[in-house]
mmCIF file of C-alpha atoms in Angstrom:
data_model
loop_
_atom_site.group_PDB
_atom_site.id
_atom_site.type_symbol
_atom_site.label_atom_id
_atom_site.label_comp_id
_atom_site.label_asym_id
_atom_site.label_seq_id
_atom_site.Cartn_x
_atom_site.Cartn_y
_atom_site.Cartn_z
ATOM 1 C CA UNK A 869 -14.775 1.200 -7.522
ATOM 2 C CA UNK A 870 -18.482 1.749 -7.131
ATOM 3 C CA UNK A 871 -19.429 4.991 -5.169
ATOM 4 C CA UNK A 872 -20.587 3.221 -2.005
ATOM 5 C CA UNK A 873 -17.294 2.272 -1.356
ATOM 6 C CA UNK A 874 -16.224 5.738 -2.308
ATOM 7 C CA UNK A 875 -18.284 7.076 0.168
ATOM 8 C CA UNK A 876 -17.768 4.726 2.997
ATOM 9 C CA UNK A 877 -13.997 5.447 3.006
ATOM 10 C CA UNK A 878 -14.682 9.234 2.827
ATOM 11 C CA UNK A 879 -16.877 8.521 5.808
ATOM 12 C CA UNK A 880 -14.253 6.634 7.645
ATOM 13 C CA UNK A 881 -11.656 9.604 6.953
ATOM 14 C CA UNK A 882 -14.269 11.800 8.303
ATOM 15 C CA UNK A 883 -14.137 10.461 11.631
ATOM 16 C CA UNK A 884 -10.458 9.950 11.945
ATOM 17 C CA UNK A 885 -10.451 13.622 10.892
ATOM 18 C CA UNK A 886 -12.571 13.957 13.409
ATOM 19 C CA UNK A 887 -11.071 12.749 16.223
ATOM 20 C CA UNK A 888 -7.372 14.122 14.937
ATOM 21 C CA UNK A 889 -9.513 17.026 15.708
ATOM 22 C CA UNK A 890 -10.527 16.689 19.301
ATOM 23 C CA UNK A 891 -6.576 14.989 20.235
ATOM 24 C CA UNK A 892 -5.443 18.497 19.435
ATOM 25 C CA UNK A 893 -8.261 20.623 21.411
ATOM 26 C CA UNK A 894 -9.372 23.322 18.865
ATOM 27 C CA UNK A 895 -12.434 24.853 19.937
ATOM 28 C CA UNK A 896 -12.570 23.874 23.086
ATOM 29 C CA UNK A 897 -13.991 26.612 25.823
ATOM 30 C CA UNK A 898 -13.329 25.536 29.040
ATOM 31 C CA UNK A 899 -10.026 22.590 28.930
ATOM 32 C CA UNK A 900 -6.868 24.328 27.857
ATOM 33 C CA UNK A 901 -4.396 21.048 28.698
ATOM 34 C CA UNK A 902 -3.146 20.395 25.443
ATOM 35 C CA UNK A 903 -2.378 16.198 25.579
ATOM 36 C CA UNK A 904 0.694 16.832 23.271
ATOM 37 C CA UNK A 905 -0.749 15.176 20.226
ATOM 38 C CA UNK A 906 -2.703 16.515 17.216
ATOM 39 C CA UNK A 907 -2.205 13.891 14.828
ATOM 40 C CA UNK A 908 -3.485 10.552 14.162
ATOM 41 C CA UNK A 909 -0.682 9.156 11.785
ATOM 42 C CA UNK A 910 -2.489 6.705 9.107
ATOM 43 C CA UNK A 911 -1.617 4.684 6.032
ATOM 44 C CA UNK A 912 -3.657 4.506 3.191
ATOM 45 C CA UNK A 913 -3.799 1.103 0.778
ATOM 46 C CA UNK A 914 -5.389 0.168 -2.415
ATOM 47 C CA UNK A 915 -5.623 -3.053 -2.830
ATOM 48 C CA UNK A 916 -1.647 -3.599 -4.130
ATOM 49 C CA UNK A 917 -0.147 -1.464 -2.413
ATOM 50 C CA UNK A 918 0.375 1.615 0.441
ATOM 51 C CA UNK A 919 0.548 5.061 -0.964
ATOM 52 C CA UNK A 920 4.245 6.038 -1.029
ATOM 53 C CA UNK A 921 5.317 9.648 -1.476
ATOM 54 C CA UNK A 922 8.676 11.466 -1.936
ATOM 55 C CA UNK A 923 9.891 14.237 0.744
ATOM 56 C CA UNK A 924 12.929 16.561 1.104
ATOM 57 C CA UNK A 925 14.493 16.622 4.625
ATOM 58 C CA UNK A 926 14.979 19.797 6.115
ATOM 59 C CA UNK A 927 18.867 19.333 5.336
ATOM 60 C CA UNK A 928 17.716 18.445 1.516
ATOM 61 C CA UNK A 929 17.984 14.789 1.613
ATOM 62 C CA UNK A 930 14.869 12.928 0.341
ATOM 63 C CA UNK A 931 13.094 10.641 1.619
ATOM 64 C CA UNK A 932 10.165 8.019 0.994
ATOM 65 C CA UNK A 933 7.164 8.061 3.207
ATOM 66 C CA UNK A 934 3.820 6.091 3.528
ATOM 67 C CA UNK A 935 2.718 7.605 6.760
ATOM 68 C CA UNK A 936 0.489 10.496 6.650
ATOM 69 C CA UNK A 937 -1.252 13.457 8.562
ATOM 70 C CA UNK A 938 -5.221 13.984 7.453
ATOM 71 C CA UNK A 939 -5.178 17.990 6.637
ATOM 72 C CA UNK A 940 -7.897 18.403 5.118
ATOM 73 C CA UNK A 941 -11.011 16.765 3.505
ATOM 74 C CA UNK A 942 -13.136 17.023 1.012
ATOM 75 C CA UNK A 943 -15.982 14.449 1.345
ATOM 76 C CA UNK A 944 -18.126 16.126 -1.508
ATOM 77 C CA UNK A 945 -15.179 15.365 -4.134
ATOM 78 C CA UNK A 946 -13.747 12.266 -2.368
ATOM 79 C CA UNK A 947 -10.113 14.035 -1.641
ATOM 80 C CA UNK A 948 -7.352 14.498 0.875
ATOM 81 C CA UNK A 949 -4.782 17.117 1.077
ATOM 82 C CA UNK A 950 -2.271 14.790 3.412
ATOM 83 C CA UNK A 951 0.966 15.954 4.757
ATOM 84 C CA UNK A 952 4.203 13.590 4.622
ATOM 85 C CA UNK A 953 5.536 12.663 8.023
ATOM 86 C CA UNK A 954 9.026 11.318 7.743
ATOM 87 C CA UNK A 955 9.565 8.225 9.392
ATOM 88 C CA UNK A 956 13.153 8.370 11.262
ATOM 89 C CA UNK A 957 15.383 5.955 14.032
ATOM 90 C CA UNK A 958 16.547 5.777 17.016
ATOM 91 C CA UNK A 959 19.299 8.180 15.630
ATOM 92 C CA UNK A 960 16.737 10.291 14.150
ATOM 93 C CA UNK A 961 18.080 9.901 10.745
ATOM 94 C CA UNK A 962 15.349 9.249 7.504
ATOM 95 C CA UNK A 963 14.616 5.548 7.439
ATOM 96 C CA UNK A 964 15.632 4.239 3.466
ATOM 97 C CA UNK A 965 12.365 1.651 3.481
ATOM 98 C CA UNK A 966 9.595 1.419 5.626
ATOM 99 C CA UNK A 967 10.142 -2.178 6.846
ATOM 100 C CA UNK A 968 12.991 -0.469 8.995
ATOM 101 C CA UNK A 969 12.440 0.068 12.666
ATOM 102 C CA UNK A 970 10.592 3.107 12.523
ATOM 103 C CA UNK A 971 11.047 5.087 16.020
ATOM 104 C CA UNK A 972 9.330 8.533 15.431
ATOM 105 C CA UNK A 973 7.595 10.276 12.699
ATOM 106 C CA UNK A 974 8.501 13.655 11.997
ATOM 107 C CA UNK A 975 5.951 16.150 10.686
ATOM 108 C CA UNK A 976 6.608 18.178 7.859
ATOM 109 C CA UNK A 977 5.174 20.961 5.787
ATOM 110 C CA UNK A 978 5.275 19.251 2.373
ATOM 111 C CA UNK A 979 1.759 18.057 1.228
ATOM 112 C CA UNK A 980 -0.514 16.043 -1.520
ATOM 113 C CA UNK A 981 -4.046 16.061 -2.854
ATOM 114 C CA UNK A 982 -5.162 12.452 -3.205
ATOM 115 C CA UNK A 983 -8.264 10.940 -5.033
ATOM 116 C CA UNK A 984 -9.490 9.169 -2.193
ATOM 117 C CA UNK A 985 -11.530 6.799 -5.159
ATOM 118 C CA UNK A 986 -7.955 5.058 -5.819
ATOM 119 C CA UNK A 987 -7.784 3.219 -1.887
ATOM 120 C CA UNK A 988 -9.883 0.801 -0.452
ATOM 121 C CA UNK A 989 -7.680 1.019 3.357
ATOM 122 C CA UNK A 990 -6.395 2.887 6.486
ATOM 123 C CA UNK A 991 -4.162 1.952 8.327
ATOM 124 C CA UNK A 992 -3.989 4.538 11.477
ATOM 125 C CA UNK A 993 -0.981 4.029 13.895
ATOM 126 C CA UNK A 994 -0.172 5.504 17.364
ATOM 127 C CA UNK A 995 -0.077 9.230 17.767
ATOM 128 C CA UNK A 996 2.650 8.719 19.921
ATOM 129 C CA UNK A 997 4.857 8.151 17.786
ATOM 130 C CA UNK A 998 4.778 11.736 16.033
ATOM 131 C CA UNK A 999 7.393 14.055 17.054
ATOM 132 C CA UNK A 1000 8.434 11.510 19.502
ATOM 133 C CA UNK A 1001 11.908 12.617 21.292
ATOM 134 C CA UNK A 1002 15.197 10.867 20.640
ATOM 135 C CA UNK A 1003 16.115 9.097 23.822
ATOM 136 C CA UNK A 1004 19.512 10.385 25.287
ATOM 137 C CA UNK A 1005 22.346 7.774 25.166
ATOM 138 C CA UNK A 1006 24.923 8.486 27.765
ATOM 139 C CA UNK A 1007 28.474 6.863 26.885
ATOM 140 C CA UNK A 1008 28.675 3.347 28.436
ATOM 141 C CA UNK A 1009 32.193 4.020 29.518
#
């Protein structure tokens, strides 16, 4: 990959990073309201495939993710620390493969470092969907 394309994918990062940024409020004088979300959940490709990464539950289980939370970047060295959000039902339990219905995305505390060189894609999806609640389901009968 040539470094123009490096650099224009760094560039896009930077601006989801930046707008991740202003969805949670940080540094921000006068509006308090936080909107709820602080994450802009995103997939990153190369040209095969989506980055997959291995988690552990917090009850020990592991799990496969390719959704991801921007932490931090590093535009000078073209890398990404990302944090794995665990994709999870209706039920809330892990999803096995990510062509399941996914129904929330769980944040975690478990990060990589990725050469940002290696993907050509993003893929950002709704921060709604992070930390979404489990809807209550009352008995029928």
């Amino acid at each position: 990959m040539d470094r123009h394309r490096e650099s224009c994918f760094c560039i896009e990062l930077k601006q989801l990073f930046e707008e991740q940024e202003k969805l949670s409020f940080k540094d921000f004088r006068f509006v308090c309201d936080m909107l709820g979300y602080d994450t802009i959940p995103l997939i990153i490709s190369n040209q095969k495939c989506p980055l997959e990464a291995f988690g552990r539950t917090v009850n020990g289980k592991f799990f496969v993710t390719s959704v991801f939370r921007l932490e931090k970047l590093d535009t000078k060295h073209c890398c990404a620390t990302l944090s794995l959000l665990e994709p999870v039902d209706m039920d809330g339990c892990p999803i096995e493969f990510f062509c399941d219905e996914i129904y929330s995305l769980n944040k975690t505390d478990q990060c990589i470092i990725v050469d940002l060189s290696c993907f050509c894609k993003i893929e950002p999806l709704s921060p709604k969907l992070v930390n979404r609640p489990l809807p209550i389901i009352e008995p029928k009968c």
